[in-house]
């Protein structure tokens, strides 16, 4: 399972990339706005740090407008993936963008049926929002499992990207469910590193090493 960061904070992206575990980044206008920078400028800055898919979201509503905006966003950099919300207009736009060879990420997916429609439209990535599904009293991870099974059963090319990840257990469950990618808030990524026994073990090794005189 590949790991993406879900953020527009360039410092967190640099920190994650330095560990060699970040394969891509997902952003949206809200995340970029929180950073107080221009959308295009920050996306290009991220592309300089991470050599992988960088999802940048459209905000238009009609299919024609989404396609026009998607073309513009895709022109920013070869690694940019155009993020399009699940809707009738969104599916039409994904189909047209895909036909032009533009990579897309169908976002705001909350069911396996929506994932099926997204892959038929030609989406490169499909993003079930597991945390938000859980919030609605349903099983977000089941949507991931069902979506992955559909892709594998029919040998479909779309990849399932587990989004709206809330905690470290979500990461484990997404990997077990067969998600191709999980996009993580920086806090969750950095929490994955730590375990109390690891921390205690390091301190013990350092304490023991201090007892020896360097040669």
Tab-separated table of C-alpha atoms in Angstrom:
chain	number	residue	atom	x	y	z
A	1	UNK	CA	0.000	0.000	0.000
A	2	UNK	CA	1.376	3.381	-1.007
A	3	UNK	CA	1.263	6.252	1.482
A	4	UNK	CA	0.200	9.780	0.583
A	5	UNK	CA	0.065	12.837	2.828
A	6	UNK	CA	-3.232	14.728	3.025
A	7	UNK	CA	-2.051	18.279	3.619
A	8	UNK	CA	-0.813	21.477	2.027
A	9	UNK	CA	1.718	22.205	4.773
A	10	UNK	CA	5.059	22.177	2.999
A	11	UNK	CA	7.094	21.641	6.187
A	12	UNK	CA	5.140	18.485	7.033
A	13	UNK	CA	5.499	17.302	3.440
A	14	UNK	CA	9.264	17.843	3.515
A	15	UNK	CA	9.482	16.017	6.856
A	16	UNK	CA	7.514	13.041	5.540
A	17	UNK	CA	9.396	12.953	2.246
A	18	UNK	CA	12.737	12.924	4.098
A	19	UNK	CA	11.756	9.576	5.662
A	20	UNK	CA	11.379	8.048	2.208
A	21	UNK	CA	7.838	6.807	2.844
A	22	UNK	CA	5.665	9.430	1.119
A	23	UNK	CA	4.608	8.445	-2.398
A	24	UNK	CA	2.242	11.322	-3.150
A	25	UNK	CA	0.098	14.121	-1.717
A	26	UNK	CA	-3.599	14.979	-1.718
A	27	UNK	CA	-4.693	18.590	-1.329
A	28	UNK	CA	-7.795	20.701	-1.699
A	29	UNK	CA	-8.533	24.451	-1.751
A	30	UNK	CA	-9.415	24.460	1.964
A	31	UNK	CA	-6.075	22.926	2.969
A	32	UNK	CA	-4.184	25.402	0.793
A	33	UNK	CA	-6.247	28.371	2.016
A	34	UNK	CA	-5.298	27.476	5.593
A	35	UNK	CA	-1.650	27.948	4.586
A	36	UNK	CA	-2.267	31.469	3.269
A	37	UNK	CA	-0.654	30.817	-0.121
A	38	UNK	CA	-1.744	30.712	-3.751
A	39	UNK	CA	-3.146	27.333	-4.795
A	40	UNK	CA	-1.010	26.864	-7.916
A	41	UNK	CA	2.146	28.053	-6.166
A	42	UNK	CA	1.759	25.570	-3.323
A	43	UNK	CA	0.935	22.666	-5.646
A	44	UNK	CA	4.082	23.371	-7.668
A	45	UNK	CA	6.101	23.633	-4.459
A	46	UNK	CA	4.783	20.222	-3.388
A	47	UNK	CA	5.695	18.786	-6.804
A	48	UNK	CA	9.284	19.904	-6.194
A	49	UNK	CA	9.400	17.935	-2.930
A	50	UNK	CA	7.473	14.753	-3.804
A	51	UNK	CA	7.970	12.972	-7.118
A	52	UNK	CA	4.603	11.263	-7.231
A	53	UNK	CA	0.888	11.906	-7.793
A	54	UNK	CA	-0.230	15.269	-6.390
A	55	UNK	CA	-4.019	15.601	-6.261
A	56	UNK	CA	-5.346	19.128	-6.782
A	57	UNK	CA	-9.107	19.594	-6.532
A	58	UNK	CA	-11.548	21.286	-8.879
A	59	UNK	CA	-14.305	23.494	-7.480
A	60	UNK	CA	-16.499	23.954	-10.568
A	61	UNK	CA	-20.011	22.517	-10.769
A	62	UNK	CA	-20.953	21.817	-14.384
A	63	UNK	CA	-19.184	19.193	-16.482
A	64	UNK	CA	-17.900	21.775	-18.972
A	65	UNK	CA	-16.543	23.967	-16.192
A	66	UNK	CA	-14.909	21.012	-14.405
A	67	UNK	CA	-13.231	19.906	-17.637
A	68	UNK	CA	-11.940	23.399	-18.335
A	69	UNK	CA	-10.659	23.792	-14.783
A	70	UNK	CA	-9.233	20.271	-14.809
A	71	UNK	CA	-7.255	20.955	-17.981
A	72	UNK	CA	-5.814	24.085	-16.424
A	73	UNK	CA	-4.843	22.294	-13.197
A	74	UNK	CA	-3.320	19.368	-15.118
A	75	UNK	CA	-1.148	21.803	-17.084
A	76	UNK	CA	0.615	22.920	-13.903
A	77	UNK	CA	2.834	19.842	-13.676
A	78	UNK	CA	3.049	16.333	-15.125
A	79	UNK	CA	2.510	14.785	-11.653
A	80	UNK	CA	-0.733	16.651	-10.947
A	81	UNK	CA	-3.864	14.501	-10.656
A	82	UNK	CA	-7.154	16.352	-11.122
A	83	UNK	CA	-9.443	15.771	-8.158
A	84	UNK	CA	-13.164	15.725	-9.030
A	85	UNK	CA	-16.076	15.249	-6.627
A	86	UNK	CA	-18.484	12.348	-7.204
A	87	UNK	CA	-21.589	13.667	-8.981
A	88	UNK	CA	-23.319	13.303	-12.333
A	89	UNK	CA	-21.379	16.272	-13.676
A	90	UNK	CA	-18.216	14.973	-12.035
A	91	UNK	CA	-18.502	11.587	-13.723
A	92	UNK	CA	-19.070	13.227	-17.109
A	93	UNK	CA	-16.009	15.409	-16.550
A	94	UNK	CA	-13.871	12.454	-15.421
A	95	UNK	CA	-14.854	10.573	-18.583
A	96	UNK	CA	-13.841	13.479	-20.794
A	97	UNK	CA	-10.618	14.240	-18.932
A	98	UNK	CA	-9.661	10.567	-18.956
A	99	UNK	CA	-10.216	10.431	-22.718
A	100	UNK	CA	-7.682	13.254	-23.007
A	101	UNK	CA	-5.118	11.298	-20.982
A	102	UNK	CA	-5.515	13.411	-17.841
A	103	UNK	CA	-5.253	11.521	-14.542
A	104	UNK	CA	-8.167	12.003	-12.151
A	105	UNK	CA	-9.018	11.313	-8.525
A	106	UNK	CA	-12.739	10.832	-7.870
A	107	UNK	CA	-13.265	12.163	-4.372
A	108	UNK	CA	-16.137	12.211	-1.855
A	109	UNK	CA	-16.941	8.552	-2.513
A	110	UNK	CA	-19.120	6.923	0.137
A	111	UNK	CA	-20.221	3.622	-1.421
A	112	UNK	CA	-18.892	0.788	-3.553
A	113	UNK	CA	-21.555	1.618	-6.154
A	114	UNK	CA	-20.080	5.097	-6.498
A	115	UNK	CA	-16.634	3.524	-6.837
A	116	UNK	CA	-17.961	1.293	-9.624
A	117	UNK	CA	-19.334	4.305	-11.493
A	118	UNK	CA	-16.064	6.198	-11.008
A	119	UNK	CA	-13.959	3.412	-12.475
A	120	UNK	CA	-16.327	3.009	-15.421
A	121	UNK	CA	-15.955	6.746	-16.063
A	122	UNK	CA	-12.186	6.290	-16.142
A	123	UNK	CA	-11.006	7.618	-12.779
A	124	UNK	CA	-7.352	6.898	-12.059
A	125	UNK	CA	-7.846	7.041	-8.283
A	126	UNK	CA	-11.045	6.607	-6.249
A	127	UNK	CA	-11.228	8.030	-2.735
A	128	UNK	CA	-13.675	6.488	-0.223
A	129	UNK	CA	-13.899	8.727	2.858
A	130	UNK	CA	-13.702	6.095	5.585
A	131	UNK	CA	-13.799	8.427	8.585
A	132	UNK	CA	-16.857	10.287	7.367
A	133	UNK	CA	-18.603	7.002	6.538
A	134	UNK	CA	-17.926	5.826	10.101
A	135	UNK	CA	-19.345	9.126	11.380
A	136	UNK	CA	-22.602	8.336	9.558
A	137	UNK	CA	-22.911	5.046	11.448
A	138	UNK	CA	-21.712	2.838	8.602
A	139	UNK	CA	-18.509	0.838	8.105
A	140	UNK	CA	-16.044	2.896	6.088
A	141	UNK	CA	-13.588	0.051	5.777
A	142	UNK	CA	-16.257	-2.204	4.277
A	143	UNK	CA	-16.612	0.301	1.439
A	144	UNK	CA	-12.854	0.013	0.861
A	145	UNK	CA	-13.007	-3.799	0.895
A	146	UNK	CA	-15.961	-3.938	-1.503
A	147	UNK	CA	-14.415	-1.374	-3.843
A	148	UNK	CA	-11.092	-3.231	-3.944
A	149	UNK	CA	-12.903	-6.512	-4.627
A	150	UNK	CA	-14.767	-4.943	-7.550
A	151	UNK	CA	-11.520	-3.678	-9.063
A	152	UNK	CA	-9.845	-7.066	-8.666
A	153	UNK	CA	-12.808	-9.177	-9.821
A	154	UNK	CA	-13.133	-7.309	-13.099
A	155	UNK	CA	-9.434	-6.389	-13.487
A	156	UNK	CA	-10.257	-2.687	-13.518
A	157	UNK	CA	-7.370	-0.204	-13.588
A	158	UNK	CA	-8.582	2.300	-10.988
A	159	UNK	CA	-6.821	2.323	-7.617
A	160	UNK	CA	-8.653	2.666	-4.319
A	161	UNK	CA	-7.307	5.473	-2.152
A	162	UNK	CA	-8.459	5.306	1.482
A	163	UNK	CA	-9.157	8.895	2.539
A	164	UNK	CA	-10.514	10.621	5.640
A	165	UNK	CA	-8.121	8.565	7.756
A	166	UNK	CA	-8.578	9.456	11.412
A	167	UNK	CA	-6.115	7.280	13.346
A	168	UNK	CA	-3.350	4.718	13.043
A	169	UNK	CA	-5.709	1.724	13.179
A	170	UNK	CA	-7.382	2.998	10.034
A	171	UNK	CA	-4.027	2.660	8.279
A	172	UNK	CA	-3.614	-0.977	9.332
A	173	UNK	CA	-7.182	-1.827	8.367
A	174	UNK	CA	-6.865	-0.095	4.981
A	175	UNK	CA	-3.733	-2.105	4.221
A	176	UNK	CA	-5.422	-5.370	5.237
A	177	UNK	CA	-8.492	-4.449	3.154
A	178	UNK	CA	-6.266	-4.167	0.093
A	179	UNK	CA	-6.381	-0.403	-0.439
A	180	UNK	CA	-3.832	0.551	-3.047
A	181	UNK	CA	-3.156	3.865	-1.297
A	182	UNK	CA	-3.971	5.570	2.002
A	183	UNK	CA	-3.710	9.331	2.333
A	184	UNK	CA	-2.854	10.373	5.877
A	185	UNK	CA	-2.910	13.604	7.842
A	186	UNK	CA	0.676	14.355	8.932
A	187	UNK	CA	-0.235	13.707	12.568
A	188	UNK	CA	-1.297	10.139	11.759
A	189	UNK	CA	1.799	9.481	9.628
A	190	UNK	CA	4.151	10.561	12.402
A	191	UNK	CA	2.187	8.584	14.998
A	192	UNK	CA	2.820	5.414	12.976
A	193	UNK	CA	6.513	5.662	13.809
A	194	UNK	CA	6.110	5.429	17.551
A	195	UNK	CA	5.420	2.583	19.951
A	196	UNK	CA	6.026	2.736	23.729
A	197	UNK	CA	8.262	-0.335	23.626
A	198	UNK	CA	10.326	1.145	20.802
A	199	UNK	CA	10.804	4.370	22.755
A	200	UNK	CA	11.769	2.478	25.924
A	201	UNK	CA	14.126	0.256	23.960
A	202	UNK	CA	15.959	3.217	22.447
A	203	UNK	CA	16.384	4.866	25.832
A	204	UNK	CA	17.681	1.598	27.287
A	205	UNK	CA	20.204	1.170	24.474
A	206	UNK	CA	21.416	4.749	24.953
A	207	UNK	CA	21.739	4.287	28.716
A	208	UNK	CA	23.727	1.064	28.276
A	209	UNK	CA	25.929	2.608	25.614
A	210	UNK	CA	26.777	5.472	27.970
A	211	UNK	CA	28.399	2.982	30.352
A	212	UNK	CA	31.147	2.175	27.875
A	213	UNK	CA	34.170	4.344	27.210
A	214	UNK	CA	34.584	5.022	23.484
A	215	UNK	CA	37.659	3.361	21.996
